[in-house]
Amino acid sequence: MNAETENRKNRHLVRAGALLLAVLVVAFVVPRVMPVPAFLEDYGFYPKRSAENAQEWASLPIKYVDHSICRDCHQDNYGVWEKSRHSTISCESCHGPGQAHLEQGASLEIDTSRESCGVCHAQLPSRPKGFPQVDLAAHGNSAACVSCHNPHAPQIGKSPRIPHRLEGHSQCLLCHGEGGIKPIPSDHRAQGQDTCLSCHKK
Amino acid sequence: MKVSRRQFIKIGGKNLLGAIIIWSAFPSLLQGVSSPEAVRKVSPAPTPTQRGHYWRFIVDIRKCIGCGKCVKACKLENDVPLEPEYNRTWVERYVITENEEILVDSPNAGIDGFTADYMNIKYRNLDIRKSFFVPKLCNHCDKPPCVPVCPVGATYATKEGVILVDRKGCIGCRYCVQACPYGARFLDPRLKVVDKCTWCYHRITKGLPPACVEVCPVGARVFGDLRDPESAVSKIIREETVGILKPEIGCENKVYYVGLEEGVR
């Protein structure tokens, strides 16, 4: 008799254990499978409107437009820029965000100060060694950088030597200006003979 | 009425079984009102193209010239307060001296670049071994410590892996600001909600690069899709040695650095 009651008790325990397991499985699995109704997400302790909110972020206005748009109206600047060492710099990097310029014709910033070039080119020990840098205090006789360098196509390559004498030839642009005998290339900065002679030597 | 234990369990069990059957039929009944996430779970696994983008951002420390154009563009593009203490991205200058001292500064978050005068005043008497610039931004971690701490669930990851803040949900408690190991979050003083880099979510969803990437003159910032093997980021990850900031924390950052020096944190 003892053995039989023992046996029954055991079966009893097994059944109770199985039931408990089933309840636990249900309690854990069902809530994971069940979707939370949308109305609860809005009012629950953890509001989950992430898809909607991501849409809100995605619909903010763009201010820096793509630089290829500038080509439509500024072919000349774009043309020389495209082939220059500055072609890695987006137009808007120097002129600021273009959205208002395109939509309302707002004017863009034009900064010809030496500092505006200096943010990239001033000599600093922290910059990569190969990057072209100048001593802002000494380089170019404190003249505006753009009087010697074209901001859209800076070039310091091999400047051709002057094949003619300088006496009587001081007004360079008379012959090398637009419509002259030997006009300078369109991407040249042409602002008087001081600047010409800083690159071109006799 | 007297119910034996056996009867009780029998009746109870049947009821429970019935409840489970009815309950498990519910998802299909509820589909109309359920959230899009839940619906997505029952649909078959998406193919790689259906999965959409999964973004990565690469910063090349070797190329950065510290001009600060990125900091400025970020603020203008995203209407971030112009005061120096509010930044979604910023540029730090690291100076490592001959006696292994590591000095870091970021005047005005680097927005006006770094001037030679400033360098001379601050570091004149030091023996500089090397110096370089480190642009910083939110790392959009795959295991973001900032997300679970939010008591109202107002910050989350989109399916492209971008961490965003729901401005309508945010209560401005700043738990996430504290939780971020990279200092990438701040409280917007005007809206009194937390703000952070969104990788210019409004641009990348339209195929444009983030504003900081657009204006970088030297290609020190690269943005692209990790799932596209031909994208610029995939190529860099294949060809260069990349690292992340504070890898020991285990956040699984999605901003990778090329040329990462020991000591940069």
Tab-separated table of C-alpha atoms in Angstrom:
chain	number	residue	atom	x	y	z
A	1	MET	CA	0.000	0.000	0.000
A	2	ASN	CA	2.838	2.267	0.911
A	3	ALA	CA	4.434	1.841	-2.492
A	4	GLU	CA	1.139	2.573	-4.255
A	5	THR	CA	0.496	5.859	-2.420
A	6	GLU	CA	4.102	6.850	-3.034
A	7	ASN	CA	3.564	6.171	-6.719
A	8	ARG	CA	0.347	8.164	-6.882
A	9	LYS	CA	1.921	11.048	-5.037
A	10	ASN	CA	4.760	11.088	-7.546
A	11	ARG	CA	2.451	11.091	-10.550
A	12	HIS	CA	0.616	13.895	-8.882
A	13	LEU	CA	3.779	15.921	-8.579
A	14	VAL	CA	4.741	15.271	-12.181
A	15	ARG	CA	1.349	16.441	-13.363
A	16	ALA	CA	1.448	19.569	-11.227
A	17	GLY	CA	4.970	20.261	-12.496
A	18	ALA	CA	3.897	19.850	-16.114
A	19	LEU	CA	0.963	22.177	-15.562
A	20	LEU	CA	3.211	24.777	-13.978
A	21	LEU	CA	5.587	24.509	-16.929
A	22	ALA	CA	2.722	24.916	-19.375
A	23	VAL	CA	1.487	28.010	-17.532
A	24	LEU	CA	4.970	29.488	-17.526
A	25	VAL	CA	5.420	28.853	-21.243
A	26	VAL	CA	2.092	30.478	-21.940
A	27	ALA	CA	2.858	33.408	-19.666
A	28	PHE	CA	6.170	34.106	-21.415
A	29	VAL	CA	5.472	33.173	-24.994
A	30	VAL	CA	2.013	34.563	-25.519
A	31	PRO	CA	2.823	38.205	-24.642
A	32	ARG	CA	5.795	38.065	-27.045
A	33	VAL	CA	3.670	36.755	-29.891
A	34	MET	CA	0.707	38.989	-29.187
A	35	PRO	CA	0.956	42.354	-30.883
A	36	VAL	CA	0.448	45.374	-28.681
A	37	PRO	CA	-2.562	47.225	-30.033
A	38	ALA	CA	-1.642	50.590	-31.530
A	39	PHE	CA	-3.698	52.587	-29.078
A	40	LEU	CA	-1.655	51.216	-26.184
A	41	GLU	CA	1.613	52.289	-27.779
A	42	ASP	CA	0.561	55.898	-27.788
A	43	TYR	CA	-0.534	55.997	-24.180
A	44	GLY	CA	1.653	53.346	-22.581
A	45	PHE	CA	4.617	54.033	-20.391
A	46	TYR	CA	6.914	53.450	-23.371
A	47	PRO	CA	5.402	55.329	-26.280
A	48	LYS	CA	6.568	53.666	-29.461
A	49	ARG	CA	5.884	56.001	-32.293
A	50	SER	CA	9.349	55.575	-33.767
A	51	ALA	CA	8.268	54.968	-37.375
A	52	GLU	CA	6.165	58.110	-37.336
A	53	ASN	CA	8.912	60.125	-35.654
A	54	ALA	CA	11.548	58.961	-38.133
A	55	GLN	CA	9.274	60.354	-40.858
A	56	GLU	CA	9.212	63.696	-39.036
A	57	TRP	CA	13.016	63.793	-38.981
A	58	ALA	CA	13.180	62.789	-42.639
A	59	SER	CA	10.927	65.663	-43.705
A	60	LEU	CA	13.107	68.487	-42.334
A	61	PRO	CA	14.261	71.046	-44.929
A	62	ILE	CA	17.612	70.665	-46.711
A	63	LYS	CA	19.888	73.717	-46.628
A	64	TYR	CA	23.125	72.540	-48.198
A	65	VAL	CA	22.043	71.592	-51.711
A	66	ASP	CA	24.160	69.413	-53.936
A	67	HIS	CA	27.014	71.382	-55.571
A	68	SER	CA	26.204	70.071	-59.062
A	69	ILE	CA	23.150	72.369	-59.034
A	70	CYS	CA	25.469	75.400	-59.067
A	71	ARG	CA	26.697	74.429	-62.526
A	72	ASP	CA	23.342	75.326	-64.076
A	73	CYS	CA	23.966	79.056	-63.647
A	74	HIS	CA	27.675	79.427	-62.868
A	75	GLN	CA	29.226	77.440	-65.722
A	76	ASP	CA	32.377	79.581	-65.815
A	77	ASN	CA	33.261	79.244	-62.135
A	78	TYR	CA	32.146	75.648	-62.089
A	79	GLY	CA	34.157	74.843	-65.186
A	80	VAL	CA	37.505	76.043	-63.837
A	81	TRP	CA	36.762	74.752	-60.337
A	82	GLU	CA	35.996	71.268	-61.623
A	83	LYS	CA	39.493	70.855	-63.060
A	84	SER	CA	41.377	72.531	-60.216
A	85	ARG	CA	43.029	71.423	-57.002
A	86	HIS	CA	40.055	72.985	-55.193
A	87	SER	CA	37.585	70.624	-56.844
A	88	THR	CA	37.407	68.598	-53.629
A	89	ILE	CA	35.877	71.621	-51.892
A	90	SER	CA	32.145	71.965	-52.336
A	91	CYS	CA	31.025	75.445	-53.478
A	92	GLU	CA	28.930	75.716	-50.332
A	93	SER	CA	31.915	74.970	-48.136
A	94	CYS	CA	33.169	78.483	-48.962
A	95	HIS	CA	29.905	80.250	-49.856
A	96	GLY	CA	27.569	78.778	-47.223
A	97	PRO	CA	24.277	76.895	-47.626
A	98	GLY	CA	22.713	77.490	-51.043
A	99	GLN	CA	19.062	76.706	-50.437
A	100	ALA	CA	17.923	80.309	-49.884
A	101	HIS	CA	20.047	81.428	-52.879
A	102	LEU	CA	18.203	78.991	-55.132
A	103	GLU	CA	14.711	79.538	-53.793
A	104	GLN	CA	14.623	83.240	-52.926
A	105	GLY	CA	17.720	84.472	-54.765
A	106	ALA	CA	19.270	85.443	-51.425
A	107	SER	CA	22.872	86.506	-51.833
A	108	LEU	CA	25.593	84.154	-50.676
A	109	GLU	CA	28.570	84.974	-48.555
A	110	ILE	CA	31.778	85.994	-50.353
A	111	ASP	CA	34.738	86.199	-48.007
A	112	THR	CA	37.964	87.465	-49.557
A	113	SER	CA	39.807	87.902	-46.258
A	114	ARG	CA	43.164	86.224	-45.775
A	115	GLU	CA	41.710	84.429	-42.747
A	116	SER	CA	39.068	82.732	-44.888
A	117	CYS	CA	41.838	80.913	-46.760
A	118	GLY	CA	43.842	80.608	-43.551
A	119	VAL	CA	41.334	78.266	-41.897
A	120	CYS	CA	42.626	75.658	-44.312
A	121	HIS	CA	46.065	76.902	-45.352
A	122	ALA	CA	47.592	78.624	-42.292
A	123	GLN	CA	50.699	76.778	-41.158
A	124	LEU	CA	49.834	74.497	-38.234
A	125	PRO	CA	51.760	71.571	-36.756
A	126	SER	CA	48.497	69.622	-36.387
A	127	ARG	CA	47.743	69.520	-40.111
A	128	PRO	CA	48.827	66.612	-42.298
A	129	LYS	CA	52.385	67.240	-43.504
A	130	GLY	CA	51.568	66.977	-47.216
A	131	PHE	CA	48.837	69.591	-47.137
A	132	PRO	CA	49.860	72.943	-48.745
A	133	GLN	CA	50.341	75.461	-45.943
A	134	VAL	CA	51.738	78.976	-45.796
A	135	ASP	CA	52.860	81.258	-43.013
A	136	LEU	CA	49.888	83.580	-42.955
A	137	ALA	CA	51.901	86.437	-41.454
A	138	ALA	CA	54.600	86.430	-44.145
A	139	HIS	CA	53.219	84.889	-47.349
A	140	GLY	CA	52.129	87.182	-50.165
A	141	ASN	CA	53.043	90.548	-48.600
A	142	SER	CA	49.760	90.656	-46.677
A	143	ALA	CA	47.874	91.245	-49.929
A	144	ALA	CA	44.506	89.533	-50.373
A	145	CYS	CA	45.088	85.911	-51.292
A	146	VAL	CA	42.655	86.196	-54.181
A	147	SER	CA	44.753	88.903	-55.844
A	148	CYS	CA	47.310	86.226	-56.716
A	149	HIS	CA	45.355	82.984	-56.473
A	150	ASN	CA	42.049	82.222	-58.107
A	151	PRO	CA	39.897	80.783	-55.298
A	152	HIS	CA	38.145	78.568	-57.839
A	153	ALA	CA	41.350	77.324	-59.435
A	154	PRO	CA	44.437	77.957	-57.348
A	155	GLN	CA	47.524	77.006	-59.293
A	156	ILE	CA	51.124	77.274	-58.338
A	157	GLY	CA	52.477	74.805	-60.837
A	158	LYS	CA	55.346	75.763	-63.100
A	159	SER	CA	54.689	79.374	-64.048
A	160	PRO	CA	56.223	80.039	-67.490
A	161	ARG	CA	59.137	82.474	-67.529
A	162	ILE	CA	58.664	85.892	-69.108
A	163	PRO	CA	60.281	85.660	-72.543
A	164	HIS	CA	60.397	89.406	-73.161
A	165	ARG	CA	62.046	92.310	-71.377
A	166	LEU	CA	60.259	94.063	-68.521
A	167	GLU	CA	61.263	97.629	-69.390
A	168	GLY	CA	58.404	99.257	-71.211
A	169	HIS	CA	56.250	96.265	-70.506
A	170	SER	CA	54.962	97.246	-67.060
A	171	GLN	CA	51.276	97.277	-68.053
A	172	CYS	CA	51.062	93.518	-68.408
A	173	LEU	CA	47.324	93.462	-68.950
A	174	LEU	CA	47.564	95.756	-71.964
A	175	CYS	CA	48.832	92.808	-73.953
A	176	HIS	CA	47.791	89.891	-71.727
A	177	GLY	CA	44.335	91.111	-70.763
A	178	GLU	CA	41.119	90.140	-72.481
A	179	GLY	CA	41.409	90.799	-76.208
A	180	GLY	CA	45.193	91.380	-75.988
A	181	ILE	CA	47.866	89.792	-78.165
A	182	LYS	CA	48.378	86.921	-75.761
A	183	PRO	CA	45.493	86.744	-73.310
A	184	ILE	CA	45.988	84.977	-69.986
A	185	PRO	CA	44.020	81.795	-69.355
A	186	SER	CA	40.478	82.292	-68.104
A	187	ASP	CA	41.244	80.792	-64.699
A	188	HIS	CA	43.993	83.386	-64.061
A	189	ARG	CA	43.840	86.000	-61.392
A	190	ALA	CA	44.648	89.273	-63.132
A	191	GLN	CA	45.092	92.155	-60.740
A	192	GLY	CA	48.076	94.255	-61.756
A	193	GLN	CA	51.676	93.524	-62.436
A	194	ASP	CA	52.835	93.092	-58.808
A	195	THR	CA	50.956	89.879	-58.615
A	196	CYS	CA	52.068	88.711	-62.061
A	197	LEU	CA	55.704	89.020	-61.096
A	198	SER	CA	55.309	87.026	-57.892
A	199	CYS	CA	54.792	83.951	-60.061
A	200	HIS	CA	56.353	84.818	-63.415
A	201	LYS	CA	60.053	85.641	-63.397
A	202	LYS	CA	62.219	86.959	-66.138
B	1	MET	CA	-20.883	22.659	-4.489
B	2	LYS	CA	-17.920	20.562	-3.600
B	3	VAL	CA	-15.223	20.258	-6.242
B	4	SER	CA	-12.504	17.688	-5.896
B	5	ARG	CA	-8.977	18.656	-6.640
B	6	ARG	CA	-8.980	16.412	-9.684
B	7	GLN	CA	-12.137	18.090	-11.053
B	8	PHE	CA	-10.701	21.518	-10.372
B	9	ILE	CA	-7.571	20.799	-12.342
B	10	LYS	CA	-9.556	19.230	-15.184
B	11	ILE	CA	-11.957	22.143	-15.556
B	12	GLY	CA	-9.226	24.696	-15.061
B	13	GLY	CA	-7.018	22.990	-17.642
B	14	LYS	CA	-9.778	22.902	-20.255
B	15	ASN	CA	-10.558	26.555	-19.715
B	16	LEU	CA	-6.894	27.463	-19.988
B	17	LEU	CA	-6.552	25.459	-23.195
B	18	GLY	CA	-9.605	27.184	-24.672
B	19	ALA	CA	-8.237	30.571	-23.722
B	20	ILE	CA	-4.912	29.835	-25.391
B	21	ILE	CA	-6.608	28.734	-28.613
B	22	ILE	CA	-8.768	31.854	-28.783
B	23	TRP	CA	-5.867	34.065	-27.817
B	24	SER	CA	-3.523	32.669	-30.386
B	25	ALA	CA	-6.134	33.309	-33.072
B	26	PHE	CA	-6.089	36.969	-32.104
B	27	PRO	CA	-3.002	38.217	-33.982
B	28	SER	CA	-4.702	37.697	-37.307
B	29	LEU	CA	-7.818	39.420	-36.020
B	30	LEU	CA	-5.769	42.291	-34.676
B	31	GLN	CA	-3.585	42.804	-37.731
B	32	GLY	CA	-5.557	45.804	-38.881
B	33	VAL	CA	-4.787	47.795	-35.741
B	34	SER	CA	-1.429	46.373	-34.770
B	35	SER	CA	1.897	48.195	-35.106
B	36	PRO	CA	3.972	47.861	-38.305
B	37	GLU	CA	6.788	46.184	-36.364
B	38	ALA	CA	4.555	43.330	-35.300
B	39	VAL	CA	3.309	42.790	-38.838
B	40	ARG	CA	6.841	42.736	-40.155
B	41	LYS	CA	7.722	39.937	-37.780
B	42	VAL	CA	5.273	37.488	-39.366
B	43	SER	CA	6.259	38.284	-42.957
B	44	PRO	CA	9.094	36.185	-44.474
B	45	ALA	CA	12.723	37.222	-43.968
B	46	PRO	CA	13.600	40.113	-46.297
B	47	THR	CA	16.195	39.801	-49.052
B	48	PRO	CA	19.296	42.028	-48.857
B	49	THR	CA	17.828	44.684	-51.156
B	50	GLN	CA	14.576	44.744	-49.257
B	51	ARG	CA	16.433	45.161	-46.003
B	52	GLY	CA	17.329	48.696	-47.011
B	53	HIS	CA	20.475	50.544	-46.059
B	54	TYR	CA	22.670	50.002	-43.071
B	55	TRP	CA	24.837	53.057	-42.632
B	56	ARG	CA	28.452	53.504	-41.650
B	57	PHE	CA	30.421	56.709	-41.143
B	58	ILE	CA	34.180	56.859	-41.533
B	59	VAL	CA	36.478	59.570	-40.213
B	60	ASP	CA	40.011	59.678	-41.613
B	61	ILE	CA	42.158	61.364	-38.984
B	62	ARG	CA	45.149	61.386	-41.326
B	63	LYS	CA	43.323	63.679	-43.742
B	64	CYS	CA	41.595	66.136	-41.406
B	65	ILE	CA	43.017	69.680	-41.625
B	66	GLY	CA	40.885	71.094	-38.800
B	67	CYS	CA	39.141	73.772	-40.874
B	68	GLY	CA	35.879	73.392	-38.964
B	69	LYS	CA	33.682	73.624	-42.076
B	70	CYS	CA	31.861	70.479	-40.879
B	71	VAL	CA	30.992	71.996	-37.509
B	72	LYS	CA	29.575	75.084	-39.174
B	73	ALA	CA	27.645	73.180	-41.819
B	74	CYS	CA	26.148	70.903	-39.156
B	75	LYS	CA	24.869	73.828	-37.145
B	76	LEU	CA	23.406	75.661	-40.134
B	77	GLU	CA	21.882	72.572	-41.711
B	78	ASN	CA	20.272	71.331	-38.507
B	79	ASP	CA	19.456	74.608	-36.790
B	80	VAL	CA	21.676	73.817	-33.803
B	81	PRO	CA	22.234	76.727	-31.359
B	82	LEU	CA	25.402	78.562	-32.360
B	83	GLU	CA	26.805	78.787	-28.819
B	84	PRO	CA	29.979	76.697	-28.442
B	85	GLU	CA	28.519	74.321	-25.843
B	86	TYR	CA	25.864	72.877	-28.165
B	87	ASN	CA	27.314	70.602	-30.819
B	88	ARG	CA	26.230	67.595	-32.778
B	89	THR	CA	29.741	67.343	-34.170
B	90	TRP	CA	32.989	68.994	-33.171
B	91	VAL	CA	36.704	68.833	-33.901
B	92	GLU	CA	39.317	68.149	-31.236
B	93	ARG	CA	42.992	68.923	-31.530
B	94	TYR	CA	45.303	66.355	-29.977
B	95	VAL	CA	48.795	67.386	-28.997
B	96	ILE	CA	51.118	64.634	-27.807
B	97	THR	CA	54.289	65.904	-26.161
B	98	GLU	CA	57.677	64.262	-26.004
B	99	ASN	CA	56.987	63.186	-22.416
B	100	GLU	CA	53.834	61.345	-23.462
B	101	GLU	CA	51.444	63.978	-22.222
B	102	ILE	CA	48.222	64.073	-24.218
B	103	LEU	CA	46.588	67.490	-24.479
B	104	VAL	CA	43.182	67.927	-26.070
B	105	ASP	CA	41.390	71.150	-26.895
B	106	SER	CA	38.539	72.280	-29.070
B	107	PRO	CA	38.234	76.080	-29.054
B	108	ASN	CA	34.630	76.960	-29.883
B	109	ALA	CA	34.180	73.308	-30.952
B	110	GLY	CA	36.540	74.064	-33.843
B	111	ILE	CA	33.865	75.938	-35.784
B	112	ASP	CA	36.254	78.758	-36.820
B	113	GLY	CA	39.178	76.469	-37.443
B	114	PHE	CA	42.377	76.519	-35.415
B	115	THR	CA	44.585	79.554	-35.729
B	116	ALA	CA	48.348	79.676	-35.619
B	117	ASP	CA	48.304	82.408	-32.955
B	118	TYR	CA	46.265	80.287	-30.608
B	119	MET	CA	48.619	77.366	-31.102
B	120	ASN	CA	51.620	79.524	-30.291
B	121	ILE	CA	50.134	80.975	-27.138
B	122	LYS	CA	48.941	77.700	-25.734
B	123	TYR	CA	51.666	75.285	-26.726
B	124	ARG	CA	54.688	77.574	-27.048
B	125	ASN	CA	56.749	75.981	-24.303
B	126	LEU	CA	55.990	72.372	-25.100
B	127	ASP	CA	58.020	69.771	-26.922
B	128	ILE	CA	55.436	68.538	-29.386
B	129	ARG	CA	55.983	65.023	-30.680
B	130	LYS	CA	52.914	64.977	-32.838
B	131	SER	CA	49.606	66.663	-33.257
B	132	PHE	CA	46.459	65.964	-35.252
B	133	PHE	CA	42.740	66.674	-35.428
B	134	VAL	CA	39.985	64.262	-34.430
B	135	PRO	CA	36.456	65.050	-35.613
B	136	LYS	CA	33.808	63.646	-33.281
B	137	LEU	CA	30.107	62.913	-33.597
B	138	CYS	CA	27.495	60.462	-32.347
B	139	ASN	CA	28.712	56.926	-33.009
B	140	HIS	CA	25.180	55.582	-33.603
B	141	CYS	CA	26.147	52.454	-31.662
B	142	ASP	CA	24.581	49.095	-32.366
B	143	LYS	CA	24.440	48.652	-28.592
B	144	PRO	CA	23.652	52.203	-27.558
B	145	PRO	CA	23.884	52.806	-23.798
B	146	CYS	CA	21.738	55.924	-24.216
B	147	VAL	CA	18.627	54.164	-25.521
B	148	PRO	CA	17.665	51.782	-22.693
B	149	VAL	CA	18.075	54.446	-20.002
B	150	CYS	CA	15.331	56.643	-21.426
B	151	PRO	CA	12.416	56.421	-18.976
B	152	VAL	CA	9.839	57.331	-21.624
B	153	GLY	CA	11.228	55.419	-24.617
B	154	ALA	CA	11.726	58.634	-26.567
B	155	THR	CA	15.032	57.608	-28.148
B	156	TYR	CA	15.336	54.680	-30.489
B	157	ALA	CA	17.222	53.170	-33.430
B	158	THR	CA	15.685	53.241	-36.904
B	159	LYS	CA	16.004	50.140	-39.032
B	160	GLU	CA	18.918	51.733	-40.926
B	161	GLY	CA	20.762	51.972	-37.604
B	162	VAL	CA	20.334	55.697	-36.947
B	163	ILE	CA	19.711	56.700	-33.324
B	164	LEU	CA	17.071	59.411	-33.121
B	165	VAL	CA	15.250	61.307	-30.382
B	166	ASP	CA	11.500	61.811	-30.480
B	167	ARG	CA	11.206	65.471	-29.559
B	168	LYS	CA	7.534	65.113	-28.675
B	169	GLY	CA	8.260	62.265	-26.267
B	170	CYS	CA	11.470	63.568	-24.686
B	171	ILE	CA	10.952	64.991	-21.198
B	172	GLY	CA	14.453	66.482	-20.958
B	173	CYS	CA	15.617	64.394	-17.987
B	174	ARG	CA	19.154	64.065	-19.437
B	175	TYR	CA	19.643	60.424	-18.414
B	176	CYS	CA	20.821	59.716	-21.951
B	177	VAL	CA	23.212	62.684	-21.870
B	178	GLN	CA	24.832	61.078	-18.839
B	179	ALA	CA	24.765	57.593	-20.335
B	180	CYS	CA	26.541	58.487	-23.587
B	181	PRO	CA	30.245	57.628	-23.248
B	182	TYR	CA	31.141	60.010	-26.076
B	183	GLY	CA	29.436	63.210	-24.939
B	184	ALA	CA	27.423	63.266	-28.140
B	185	ARG	CA	24.130	64.413	-26.611
B	186	PHE	CA	23.081	67.746	-25.152
B	187	LEU	CA	19.938	69.502	-24.008
B	188	ASP	CA	18.662	71.993	-26.577
B	189	PRO	CA	18.226	75.175	-24.498
B	190	ARG	CA	15.306	76.421	-26.602
B	191	LEU	CA	13.192	73.298	-26.853
B	192	LYS	CA	14.303	71.724	-23.543
B	193	VAL	CA	14.654	68.370	-25.258
B	194	VAL	CA	17.737	66.315	-25.945
B	195	ASP	CA	19.409	66.834	-29.311
B	196	LYS	CA	22.061	64.830	-31.101
B	197	CYS	CA	23.512	63.980	-34.487
B	198	THR	CA	20.951	62.378	-36.808
B	199	TRP	CA	23.474	61.708	-39.596
B	200	CYS	CA	21.307	64.356	-41.297
B	201	TYR	CA	18.435	61.894	-41.509
B	202	HIS	CA	16.534	64.280	-43.809
B	203	ARG	CA	19.446	64.226	-46.282
B	204	ILE	CA	20.460	60.573	-46.231
B	205	THR	CA	16.873	59.464	-46.766
B	206	LYS	CA	16.967	61.473	-50.011
B	207	GLY	CA	20.318	60.169	-51.224
B	208	LEU	CA	22.388	63.192	-50.150
B	209	PRO	CA	25.397	62.857	-47.848
B	210	PRO	CA	25.252	64.411	-44.362
B	211	ALA	CA	26.081	68.143	-44.481
B	212	CYS	CA	29.451	67.655	-42.750
B	213	VAL	CA	30.467	65.142	-45.406
B	214	GLU	CA	29.333	67.447	-48.231
B	215	VAL	CA	31.521	70.361	-47.094
B	216	CYS	CA	34.655	68.464	-46.038
B	217	PRO	CA	37.412	69.707	-48.394
B	218	VAL	CA	39.728	66.735	-47.964
B	219	GLY	CA	37.424	63.716	-47.794
B	220	ALA	CA	38.146	63.099	-44.120
B	221	ARG	CA	34.485	62.252	-43.592
B	222	VAL	CA	32.888	59.459	-45.598
B	223	PHE	CA	29.343	58.182	-45.312
B	224	GLY	CA	27.746	55.191	-46.987
B	225	ASP	CA	25.965	51.891	-46.983
B	226	LEU	CA	27.706	48.914	-45.430
B	227	ARG	CA	25.395	46.535	-47.306
B	228	ASP	CA	26.607	47.848	-50.656
B	229	PRO	CA	30.013	46.227	-51.272
B	230	GLU	CA	30.858	48.961	-53.806
B	231	SER	CA	30.171	51.895	-51.470
B	232	ALA	CA	33.057	54.101	-50.380
B	233	VAL	CA	32.743	52.959	-46.773
B	234	SER	CA	32.794	49.271	-47.677
B	235	LYS	CA	35.956	49.846	-49.706
B	236	ILE	CA	37.698	51.721	-46.909
B	237	ILE	CA	36.723	49.055	-44.383
B	238	ARG	CA	38.183	46.412	-46.700
B	239	GLU	CA	41.370	48.276	-47.519
B	240	GLU	CA	42.308	50.274	-44.417
B	241	THR	CA	42.880	49.569	-40.769
B	242	VAL	CA	39.863	50.997	-39.007
B	243	GLY	CA	39.185	51.385	-35.307
B	244	ILE	CA	36.500	52.736	-33.032
B	245	LEU	CA	36.608	55.016	-30.002
B	246	LYS	CA	36.608	53.297	-26.587
B	247	PRO	CA	36.121	49.763	-27.939
B	248	GLU	CA	36.424	48.382	-24.394
B	249	ILE	CA	32.920	49.643	-23.576
B	250	GLY	CA	31.459	47.351	-26.220
B	251	CYS	CA	28.950	49.739	-27.765
B	252	GLU	CA	29.620	48.462	-31.299
B	253	ASN	CA	30.049	51.945	-32.760
B	254	LYS	CA	29.094	52.593	-36.373
B	255	VAL	CA	31.550	55.491	-36.734
B	256	TYR	CA	34.916	54.059	-37.725
B	257	TYR	CA	38.220	55.920	-37.571
B	258	VAL	CA	41.154	55.535	-39.922
B	259	GLY	CA	44.543	56.472	-38.466
B	260	LEU	CA	43.332	56.140	-34.898
B	261	GLU	CA	46.172	56.825	-32.498
B	262	GLU	CA	46.424	55.135	-29.122
B	263	GLY	CA	45.284	57.635	-26.529
B	264	VAL	CA	42.477	59.073	-28.634
B	265	ARG	CA	39.266	58.590	-26.715
